[in-house]
Short mmCIF file of C-alpha atoms in Angstrom, two decimals:
data_model
loop_
_atom_site.label_atom_id
_atom_site.label_comp_id
_atom_site.label_asym_id
_atom_site.label_seq_id
_atom_site.Cartn_x
_atom_site.Cartn_y
_atom_site.Cartn_z
CA MET A 1276 6.45 17.54 50.75
CA ALA A 1277 5.70 19.10 47.35
CA GLN A 1278 2.20 18.92 45.90
CA TYR A 1279 2.41 17.89 42.25
CA ASP A 1280 -0.10 18.29 39.47
CA VAL A 1281 1.23 15.07 37.93
CA ILE A 1282 3.50 12.25 39.02
CA VAL A 1283 4.58 9.93 36.22
CA ILE A 1284 5.70 6.46 37.31
CA GLY A 1285 8.38 5.18 34.93
CA ALA A 1286 10.87 7.10 32.78
CA GLY A 1287 10.77 5.03 29.60
CA PRO A 1288 9.69 6.46 26.23
CA GLY A 1289 6.08 6.79 27.39
CA GLY A 1290 6.86 8.12 30.85
CA TYR A 1291 9.60 10.63 30.12
CA VAL A 1292 7.70 12.02 27.12
CA ALA A 1293 4.53 12.34 29.22
CA ALA A 1294 6.51 14.13 31.95
CA ILE A 1295 8.10 16.58 29.49
CA ARG A 1296 4.77 17.33 27.81
CA CYS A 1297 3.06 17.85 31.17
CA ALA A 1298 5.80 20.31 32.16
CA GLN A 1299 5.51 22.12 28.82
CA LEU A 1300 1.78 22.53 29.50
CA GLY A 1301 2.53 24.28 32.79
CA LEU A 1302 1.90 21.39 35.19
CA LYS A 1303 4.16 20.83 38.20
CA THR A 1304 5.59 17.44 37.33
CA ALA A 1305 7.67 14.67 38.90
CA CYS A 1306 8.80 11.36 37.45
CA VAL A 1307 9.62 8.28 39.54
CA GLU A 1308 12.31 5.96 38.20
CA GLY A 1309 14.13 3.18 40.04
CA ARG A 1310 16.93 2.64 37.53
CA ASP A 1311 20.16 4.61 37.92
CA THR A 1312 19.52 6.11 34.47
CA LEU A 1313 16.45 7.45 32.70
CA GLY A 1314 15.03 6.09 29.45
CA GLY A 1315 13.51 2.79 30.61
CA THR A 1316 13.98 -0.55 28.85
CA CYS A 1317 14.14 1.08 25.41
CA LEU A 1318 17.17 3.29 25.98
CA ASN A 1319 18.98 1.11 28.53
CA VAL A 1320 18.49 -2.49 27.44
CA GLY A 1321 16.23 -2.42 24.38
CA CYS A 1322 15.81 -0.39 21.21
CA ILE A 1323 18.91 1.79 21.44
CA PRO A 1324 21.67 -0.67 22.45
CA SER A 1325 20.32 -3.28 20.02
CA LYS A 1326 20.45 -0.74 17.17
CA ALA A 1327 24.07 0.04 18.06
CA LEU A 1328 25.00 -3.65 17.79
CA LEU A 1329 22.95 -4.04 14.60
CA HIS A 1330 24.85 -1.11 13.07
CA ALA A 1331 28.24 -2.51 14.12
CA SER A 1332 27.45 -5.98 12.78
CA HIS A 1333 26.16 -4.51 9.50
CA GLN A 1334 29.42 -2.60 9.03
CA LEU A 1335 31.31 -5.87 9.55
CA HIS A 1336 29.13 -7.54 6.91
CA GLU A 1337 29.86 -4.70 4.47
CA ALA A 1338 33.60 -5.01 5.10
CA GLU A 1339 33.55 -8.78 4.63
CA HIS A 1340 31.28 -8.97 1.60
CA ASN A 1341 31.09 -5.64 -0.26
CA PHE A 1342 34.21 -3.56 0.33
CA ALA A 1343 36.32 -5.52 -2.18
CA LYS A 1344 33.60 -5.14 -4.83
CA MET A 1345 33.94 -1.37 -4.49
CA GLY A 1346 37.72 -1.41 -4.73
CA LEU A 1347 38.28 -1.14 -0.98
CA LYS A 1348 40.98 -3.76 -0.53
CA GLY A 1349 42.54 -4.95 2.69
CA LYS A 1350 42.26 -7.45 5.48
CA SER A 1351 38.75 -7.90 6.87
CA PRO A 1352 38.40 -6.42 10.37
CA SER A 1353 38.40 -8.70 13.38
CA VAL A 1354 35.76 -8.37 16.11
CA ASP A 1355 36.85 -6.84 19.40
CA TRP A 1356 33.72 -7.77 21.35
CA LYS A 1357 34.68 -5.77 24.45
CA GLN A 1358 35.17 -2.64 22.35
CA MET A 1359 31.87 -3.24 20.56
CA LEU A 1360 30.08 -3.48 23.91
CA ALA A 1361 31.85 -0.30 25.07
CA TYR A 1362 30.62 1.49 21.93
CA LYS A 1363 27.10 0.25 22.67
CA ASP A 1364 27.35 1.48 26.28
CA ASP A 1365 28.58 4.90 25.11
CA VAL A 1366 25.55 5.21 22.82
CA VAL A 1367 23.25 4.35 25.74
CA ALA A 1368 24.97 6.77 28.12
CA GLY A 1369 24.74 9.65 25.65
CA ASN A 1370 21.01 9.13 25.24
CA THR A 1371 20.13 8.63 28.90
CA LYS A 1372 22.13 11.72 29.94
CA GLY A 1373 20.24 13.63 27.25
CA ILE A 1374 16.94 12.84 28.99
CA GLU A 1375 18.40 13.91 32.33
CA PHE A 1376 19.24 17.26 30.72
CA LEU A 1377 15.68 17.56 29.35
CA PHE A 1378 14.26 16.91 32.84
CA LYS A 1379 16.38 19.72 34.28
CA LYS A 1380 15.52 22.04 31.38
CA ASN A 1381 11.79 21.44 31.92
CA LYS A 1382 12.05 21.60 35.75
CA ILE A 1383 10.84 18.03 36.25
CA ASP A 1384 11.71 16.45 39.60
CA TRP A 1385 13.26 12.99 39.28
CA ILE A 1386 12.19 11.00 42.34
CA LYS A 1387 14.67 8.10 42.48
CA GLY A 1388 13.30 4.74 43.60
CA TRP A 1389 10.45 2.31 42.98
CA ALA A 1390 6.89 3.54 43.36
CA SER A 1391 3.67 2.18 44.75
CA ILE A 1392 0.24 3.85 44.89
CA PRO A 1393 -1.18 3.48 48.43
CA ALA A 1394 -4.25 5.56 47.52
CA ALA A 1395 -5.55 7.73 44.70
CA GLY A 1396 -3.51 10.94 44.69
CA LYS A 1397 -0.62 9.36 46.66
CA VAL A 1398 2.66 7.92 45.37
CA GLN A 1399 5.01 6.21 47.81
CA VAL A 1400 8.73 5.93 47.10
CA GLY A 1401 10.70 4.37 49.93
CA ASP A 1402 9.42 5.89 53.16
CA GLU A 1403 8.17 9.10 51.54
CA VAL A 1404 4.64 9.66 50.27
CA HIS A 1405 4.15 12.32 47.59
CA ASP A 1406 0.85 14.03 46.75
CA ALA A 1407 -0.33 14.31 43.14
CA LYS A 1408 -3.60 15.45 41.61
CA ASN A 1409 -2.94 13.00 38.75
CA ILE A 1410 -0.83 9.86 38.42
CA ILE A 1411 0.31 8.40 35.08
CA VAL A 1412 1.46 4.76 35.21
CA ALA A 1413 4.12 4.17 32.54
CA THR A 1414 6.05 1.27 34.00
CA GLY A 1415 6.51 -0.59 30.71
CA SER A 1416 7.03 -4.31 30.26
CA GLU A 1417 9.40 -7.14 31.08
CA ALA A 1418 10.49 -10.22 29.13
CA ALA A 1419 8.03 -13.09 29.27
CA SER A 1420 9.24 -16.68 29.34
CA ILE A 1421 7.46 -19.97 28.67
CA PRO A 1422 6.86 -22.99 30.94
CA GLY A 1423 9.97 -25.13 31.40
CA VAL A 1424 12.36 -22.29 30.60
CA GLU A 1425 14.06 -20.36 33.39
CA ILE A 1426 16.00 -17.22 32.47
CA ASP A 1427 19.30 -16.80 34.37
CA GLU A 1428 20.71 -14.00 32.10
CA LYS A 1429 23.94 -16.00 31.73
CA VAL A 1430 23.25 -19.08 29.60
CA VAL A 1431 19.48 -18.68 29.19
CA VAL A 1432 19.00 -14.99 28.49
CA SER A 1433 16.32 -12.44 27.69
CA SER A 1434 17.07 -9.55 25.35
CA THR A 1435 18.70 -7.82 28.35
CA GLY A 1436 21.29 -10.56 28.84
CA ALA A 1437 21.78 -10.94 25.08
CA LEU A 1438 23.09 -7.36 24.95
CA GLU A 1439 25.92 -8.03 27.40
CA LEU A 1440 27.17 -11.57 26.83
CA PRO A 1441 30.82 -12.01 27.92
CA LYS A 1442 31.69 -13.40 24.48
CA VAL A 1443 30.11 -14.15 21.11
CA PRO A 1444 28.59 -17.65 21.45
CA LYS A 1445 29.52 -20.40 18.99
CA LYS A 1446 25.95 -21.75 19.03
CA LEU A 1447 22.96 -19.56 19.76
CA VAL A 1448 19.40 -20.89 19.90
CA VAL A 1449 16.67 -18.25 19.68
CA ILE A 1450 13.23 -19.21 20.98
CA GLY A 1451 10.69 -17.08 19.11
CA ALA A 1452 10.81 -15.63 15.58
CA GLY A 1453 9.46 -12.20 16.46
CA VAL A 1454 11.16 -8.82 16.13
CA ILE A 1455 13.57 -9.14 19.10
CA GLY A 1456 14.65 -12.68 18.29
CA LEU A 1457 15.36 -11.94 14.62
CA GLU A 1458 17.19 -8.67 15.29
CA LEU A 1459 19.52 -10.13 17.91
CA GLY A 1460 19.82 -13.42 16.04
CA SER A 1461 21.02 -11.55 12.96
CA VAL A 1462 23.56 -9.58 15.06
CA TYR A 1463 25.19 -12.74 16.38
CA LYS A 1464 25.02 -14.52 13.02
CA ARG A 1465 27.04 -11.71 11.45
CA LEU A 1466 29.49 -11.84 14.34
CA GLY A 1467 30.12 -15.54 13.68
CA SER A 1468 27.56 -17.48 15.75
CA GLU A 1469 25.70 -20.50 14.44
CA VAL A 1470 22.08 -19.33 14.95
CA THR A 1471 18.98 -21.53 15.06
CA VAL A 1472 15.55 -19.96 15.53
CA VAL A 1473 12.81 -22.17 17.02
CA GLU A 1474 9.27 -20.87 16.42
CA PHE A 1475 5.93 -22.30 17.61
CA LEU A 1476 3.98 -20.97 14.61
CA ASP A 1477 4.47 -21.88 10.96
CA GLN A 1478 5.60 -18.39 9.96
CA ILE A 1479 7.93 -15.74 11.36
CA THR A 1480 6.91 -12.27 12.60
CA PRO A 1481 3.24 -13.00 13.42
CA GLY A 1482 0.69 -10.51 12.11
CA MET A 1483 2.90 -9.25 9.30
CA ASP A 1484 2.02 -9.25 5.59
CA ALA A 1485 2.24 -12.88 4.40
CA GLU A 1486 4.35 -12.08 1.32
CA VAL A 1487 6.80 -10.07 3.44
CA GLN A 1488 7.00 -12.96 5.95
CA LYS A 1489 8.01 -15.44 3.23
CA THR A 1490 10.47 -13.07 1.56
CA PHE A 1491 12.00 -12.05 4.89
CA GLN A 1492 12.50 -15.64 6.06
CA ARG A 1493 14.04 -16.60 2.72
CA MET A 1494 16.49 -13.67 2.95
CA LEU A 1495 17.43 -14.51 6.55
CA LYS A 1496 18.02 -18.14 5.57
CA LYS A 1497 20.28 -16.91 2.78
CA GLN A 1498 22.22 -14.97 5.43
CA GLY A 1499 22.75 -18.22 7.34
CA LEU A 1500 20.03 -18.30 10.00
CA ASP A 1501 18.44 -21.74 10.47
CA PHE A 1502 14.71 -22.04 11.27
CA ILE A 1503 12.74 -24.81 12.97
CA MET A 1504 9.10 -23.88 12.49
CA GLY A 1505 5.98 -25.30 14.13
CA ALA A 1506 8.03 -26.37 17.15
CA ALA A 1507 6.92 -26.14 20.79
CA VAL A 1508 9.84 -25.82 23.20
CA GLN A 1509 9.32 -28.27 26.08
CA LYS A 1510 12.24 -27.36 28.32
CA VAL A 1511 15.76 -25.95 28.47
CA ASP A 1512 18.35 -27.77 30.58
CA ALA A 1513 21.21 -25.42 31.41
CA THR A 1514 24.60 -25.90 33.06
CA LYS A 1515 27.05 -23.08 33.81
CA THR A 1516 28.32 -22.98 30.25
CA LYS A 1517 25.93 -24.93 28.01
CA ALA A 1518 22.25 -25.60 27.38
CA LYS A 1519 20.11 -28.25 25.76
CA VAL A 1520 16.81 -27.19 24.19
CA THR A 1521 14.10 -29.85 23.88
CA TYR A 1522 11.29 -29.16 21.43
CA LYS A 1523 8.34 -31.04 19.95
CA LEU A 1524 7.20 -30.62 16.35
CA ARG A 1525 3.49 -29.84 16.22
CA LYS A 1526 2.86 -31.71 12.97
CA ASP A 1527 3.85 -35.17 14.24
CA GLU A 1528 4.60 -34.73 17.99
CA SER A 1529 8.20 -35.91 17.39
CA GLU A 1530 10.73 -34.67 19.94
CA ALA A 1531 14.27 -33.44 19.31
CA THR A 1532 17.03 -31.50 21.06
CA LEU A 1533 19.46 -28.72 20.19
CA ASP A 1534 22.76 -27.95 21.90
CA ALA A 1535 23.60 -24.31 22.56
CA ASP A 1536 26.15 -22.14 24.30
CA VAL A 1537 23.45 -19.50 24.82
CA VAL A 1538 19.67 -19.63 24.54
CA LEU A 1539 17.83 -16.37 23.86
CA VAL A 1540 14.22 -16.42 25.03
CA ALA A 1541 12.38 -13.98 22.76
CA THR A 1542 8.78 -15.07 23.33
CA GLY A 1543 7.31 -11.63 23.91
CA ARG A 1544 6.87 -9.27 26.83
CA LYS A 1545 4.33 -8.74 29.61
CA PRO A 1546 3.20 -5.62 31.50
CA PHE A 1547 5.41 -4.72 34.47
CA THR A 1548 3.06 -3.60 37.24
CA ASP A 1549 4.39 -5.53 40.26
CA GLN A 1550 4.48 -3.72 43.57
CA LEU A 1551 2.35 -0.80 42.35
CA GLY A 1552 -0.58 -1.95 44.48
CA LEU A 1553 -3.12 -1.57 41.68
CA GLU A 1554 -5.26 -4.54 42.76
CA ALA A 1555 -5.66 -3.17 46.29
CA LEU A 1556 -6.72 0.16 44.77
CA GLY A 1557 -9.39 -1.58 42.71
CA VAL A 1558 -7.86 -0.70 39.34
CA ASP A 1559 -9.31 -2.96 36.62
CA ILE A 1560 -6.75 -5.35 35.15
CA SER A 1561 -7.37 -7.59 32.11
CA PRO A 1562 -6.72 -11.37 32.21
CA ARG A 1563 -3.48 -10.69 30.29
CA GLY A 1564 -2.25 -8.37 33.04
CA GLN A 1565 -2.91 -5.13 31.17
CA ILE A 1566 -4.35 -2.07 32.90
CA LYS A 1567 -7.78 -1.26 31.50
CA THR A 1568 -8.32 2.37 30.45
CA ASP A 1569 -11.06 4.42 28.81
CA GLY A 1570 -10.72 6.41 25.58
CA HIS A 1571 -8.68 9.02 27.48
CA TRP A 1572 -6.11 6.68 29.12
CA GLN A 1573 -7.83 6.99 32.52
CA THR A 1574 -8.37 3.88 34.62
CA ASN A 1575 -11.60 3.21 36.50
CA VAL A 1576 -10.00 5.02 39.47
CA LYS A 1577 -10.30 8.77 38.92
CA GLY A 1578 -7.00 10.59 38.56
CA ILE A 1579 -4.99 7.45 37.73
CA TYR A 1580 -3.98 7.08 34.08
CA ALA A 1581 -1.92 4.45 32.24
CA ILE A 1582 0.01 4.44 28.95
CA GLY A 1583 2.44 2.33 26.93
CA ASP A 1584 3.19 -1.36 27.39
CA VAL A 1585 1.02 -1.67 30.53
CA ILE A 1586 -2.16 -1.11 28.48
CA ASP A 1587 -3.64 -2.75 25.39
CA GLY A 1588 -2.02 -2.37 21.95
CA PRO A 1589 1.37 -3.02 20.35
CA MET A 1590 4.32 -2.87 22.74
CA LEU A 1591 6.21 -0.20 20.81
CA ALA A 1592 8.20 2.75 22.15
CA HIS A 1593 6.65 5.19 19.68
CA LYS A 1594 3.12 4.06 20.55
CA ALA A 1595 3.96 4.80 24.21
CA GLU A 1596 5.39 8.20 23.26
CA ASP A 1597 2.22 9.13 21.36
CA GLU A 1598 0.10 8.06 24.31
CA GLY A 1599 2.37 9.97 26.68
CA MET A 1600 1.84 13.23 24.79
CA ALA A 1601 -1.90 12.65 24.36
CA CYS A 1602 -2.41 11.68 28.01
CA ALA A 1603 -0.54 14.80 29.13
CA GLU A 1604 -2.89 16.91 26.98
CA VAL A 1605 -5.91 15.24 28.61
CA VAL A 1606 -4.56 15.79 32.13
CA ALA A 1607 -4.01 19.48 31.24
CA GLY A 1608 -7.66 19.77 30.19
CA LYS A 1609 -7.01 19.67 26.45
CA ALA A 1610 -7.95 17.13 23.75
CA GLY A 1611 -5.43 14.30 23.38
CA HIS A 1612 -5.59 11.95 20.42
CA VAL A 1613 -3.72 8.89 19.10
CA ASN A 1614 -4.54 7.43 15.68
CA TYR A 1615 -4.09 3.72 16.37
CA ASP A 1616 -4.64 2.92 12.68
CA VAL A 1617 -1.40 4.66 11.74
CA ILE A 1618 1.29 3.21 14.01
CA PRO A 1619 4.25 1.90 12.00
CA GLY A 1620 6.18 -1.23 12.92
CA VAL A 1621 9.84 -1.72 12.00
CA ILE A 1622 12.34 -4.58 12.20
CA TYR A 1623 15.91 -3.23 12.06
CA THR A 1624 17.63 -6.17 10.42
CA ALA A 1625 19.39 -5.87 7.06
CA PRO A 1626 17.24 -5.54 5.04
CA GLU A 1627 14.86 -3.58 7.22
CA VAL A 1628 11.18 -4.46 7.32
CA ALA A 1629 8.46 -1.86 7.92
CA SER A 1630 4.69 -1.75 7.79
CA VAL A 1631 1.74 0.49 8.57
CA GLY A 1632 -2.01 0.06 8.26
CA LYS A 1633 -3.81 -3.01 6.97
CA THR A 1634 -2.41 -6.24 5.57
CA GLU A 1635 -3.98 -8.04 2.61
CA ASP A 1636 -5.30 -10.76 4.95
CA GLN A 1637 -7.03 -8.16 7.13
CA LEU A 1638 -8.65 -6.48 4.12
CA LYS A 1639 -9.84 -9.87 2.83
CA GLU A 1640 -11.35 -10.66 6.23
CA GLU A 1641 -13.14 -7.30 6.20
CA GLY A 1642 -14.43 -8.02 2.70
CA ARG A 1643 -12.99 -4.72 1.50
CA ALA A 1644 -12.16 -4.37 -2.19
CA TYR A 1645 -8.55 -3.22 -2.58
CA LYS A 1646 -5.79 -2.93 -5.15
CA VAL A 1647 -2.10 -3.65 -4.81
CA GLY A 1648 0.79 -1.59 -6.13
CA LYS A 1649 4.12 -3.39 -5.85
CA PHE A 1650 7.63 -2.40 -6.84
CA SER A 1651 10.89 -4.31 -6.46
CA PHE A 1652 14.06 -2.60 -5.24
CA MET A 1653 15.83 -4.28 -8.17
CA GLY A 1654 14.29 -1.50 -10.25
CA ASN A 1655 15.73 1.17 -7.96
CA ALA A 1656 19.11 2.48 -9.13
CA ARG A 1657 20.27 3.64 -5.70
CA ALA A 1658 19.44 0.30 -4.04
CA LYS A 1659 21.36 -1.64 -6.68
CA ALA A 1660 24.35 0.70 -6.31
CA VAL A 1661 24.68 -0.22 -2.62
CA PHE A 1662 24.04 -3.98 -3.02
CA GLN A 1663 20.53 -3.78 -1.56
CA GLY A 1664 18.34 -4.57 -4.53
CA GLU A 1665 16.43 -7.38 -2.79
CA GLY A 1666 12.98 -6.70 -1.40
CA PHE A 1667 9.99 -4.61 -2.44
CA VAL A 1668 7.43 -1.96 -1.56
CA LYS A 1669 3.79 -3.04 -1.48
CA LEU A 1670 1.10 -0.35 -1.29
CA LEU A 1671 -2.55 -1.21 -0.60
CA ALA A 1672 -5.30 1.19 -1.66
CA ASP A 1673 -9.10 1.13 -1.68
CA ALA A 1674 -10.35 -0.22 -5.04
CA GLU A 1675 -12.95 2.54 -5.43
CA THR A 1676 -11.59 5.63 -3.68
CA ASP A 1677 -7.83 4.93 -4.14
CA ARG A 1678 -7.31 5.90 -0.47
CA VAL A 1679 -4.10 4.41 0.98
CA LEU A 1680 -4.97 1.60 3.41
CA GLY A 1681 -1.54 0.17 4.22
CA CYS A 1682 2.05 -0.27 3.14
CA HIS A 1683 4.60 -3.05 3.59
CA ILE A 1684 8.29 -2.59 2.79
CA ILE A 1685 11.23 -4.96 2.92
CA GLY A 1686 14.45 -3.35 1.75
CA PRO A 1687 16.99 -0.61 2.42
CA SER A 1688 15.94 2.09 4.95
CA ALA A 1689 12.42 0.64 5.10
CA GLY A 1690 12.01 2.06 8.62
CA ASP A 1691 12.50 5.59 7.29
CA LEU A 1692 10.62 5.14 4.02
CA ILE A 1693 7.42 4.00 5.76
CA HIS A 1694 6.80 7.45 7.25
CA GLU A 1695 5.94 9.00 3.90
CA ILE A 1696 2.95 6.64 3.89
CA CYS A 1697 2.18 7.34 7.56
CA VAL A 1698 1.84 11.04 6.75
CA ALA A 1699 -0.18 10.23 3.62
CA MET A 1700 -2.58 8.09 5.66
CA GLU A 1701 -2.95 10.79 8.34
CA PHE A 1702 -4.08 13.16 5.60
CA GLY A 1703 -6.34 10.57 3.96
CA ALA A 1704 -4.25 10.63 0.79
CA SER A 1705 -4.83 8.49 -2.27
CA ALA A 1706 -2.19 6.34 -3.96
CA GLU A 1707 -2.37 8.83 -6.83
CA ASP A 1708 -1.42 11.67 -4.44
CA VAL A 1709 1.79 9.79 -3.59
CA ALA A 1710 2.37 8.91 -7.27
CA LEU A 1711 2.06 12.55 -8.36
CA THR A 1712 4.53 13.81 -5.73
CA CYS A 1713 8.03 14.48 -7.08
CA HIS A 1714 10.65 12.27 -5.40
CA ALA A 1715 14.37 13.08 -5.60
CA HIS A 1716 16.54 10.86 -7.78
CA PRO A 1717 18.40 8.70 -6.99
CA THR A 1718 16.81 7.77 -3.66
CA PHE A 1719 15.34 4.64 -2.10
CA SER A 1720 12.09 6.61 -1.69
CA GLU A 1721 11.48 6.43 -5.44
CA ALA A 1722 10.47 2.80 -4.87
CA VAL A 1723 7.55 4.04 -2.75
CA ARG A 1724 6.43 6.34 -5.55
CA GLU A 1725 6.73 3.51 -8.08
CA ALA A 1726 4.54 1.28 -5.89
CA ALA A 1727 1.97 4.10 -5.82
CA LEU A 1728 2.19 4.38 -9.62
CA ALA A 1729 1.61 0.61 -9.78
CA CYS A 1730 -1.75 1.19 -8.07
CA GLY A 1731 -2.71 3.17 -11.19
CA ASP A 1732 -1.50 2.74 -14.78
CA GLY A 1733 1.74 1.05 -13.71
CA ALA A 1734 5.23 1.72 -12.43
CA ILE A 1735 7.79 3.26 -14.78
CA HIS A 1736 10.82 1.17 -13.92
CA ALA A 1737 9.14 -2.24 -13.57
#
């Protein structure tokens, strides 16, 4: 049996990136993965397939609503759901095979199966026990449900089941107004479903900038999504083809029901650490099921590290990737670092929503004096030309030093635009630095510059 410097458990964005970086740093590396394909939840049943369906549904929206305005006349396309799913599967296959190629290129052994850790320095897969000087746990997360709701992945589905429904449902009820629920809800709305989102809180996308929350919900309502806010789901009664959702309004305790063909449970995710044997090893686990680590991603058991969704912090693929690279550096005896203050978040609806750094509410809580620079996409020529003039860029900067503290964007390509501010924040830039940087015209990115100008003497096109 081979002696490895590192065995990574899990081949999702955190795990496969950690494995590749370890191999690049000269460590003999293996990665354990029980799925038939690499890439974890993200590539197989998460980020990538959902983006494929979002793209397809957005193209349908363009054909139905905007083509004629541009002089593109003809019958609107019909939806071939089987073909759309096949396109989605092709996208997934191309990406997962790409990681397999990278494993071979970097001489990483893929140990197929599900792992447990019988002792520090030992990883068991099936009947075989492999030796490793270091073990990195990167097993990700799984969908979390709520009491009274049982997921069968047919009528009551998680995001996994929602990506492979046999047909587009007439009525879809989404439980939870977070990122996953709104992305998939918007896909099915565009494909013709009647979509109702039931949310326990009084606002969508918890933790997001309050002004963005209100604007985003208003725009989604305009697109046809219905919202029932402040509602606690009591139970879901499902038959083979239908479901009935019972909820109670928090404001007056009144109870009501909704009929659905499919119910999507999008109430968050929880760490997936079953069968690893961490408790028996004495690894510290938080009450929320997260593996506790020190400032270098090491658990209280020497030689066992953890990254990604199994530890504290936002459950984001790119956060796991950053931790994977940093943890690999630490294992190789170098200095690994992740700046947790500059981790962007993106919702890939149309319009996209993106944010990084502090919100206004957080700055108020801290008692920090700040200024706001805001610019509407209605003042951006490129956005108006492509029927995406709704939304805005909001830049937050320190009132005294002008240092950029955060940015919140709702509008076209927000997920790409946010990275200009991520880089600016990494370098400790001021709003004036962004404002004085030449931006190509006509681009959506000019809206970011205008928001930076608005932190000073004022935007030009506002």
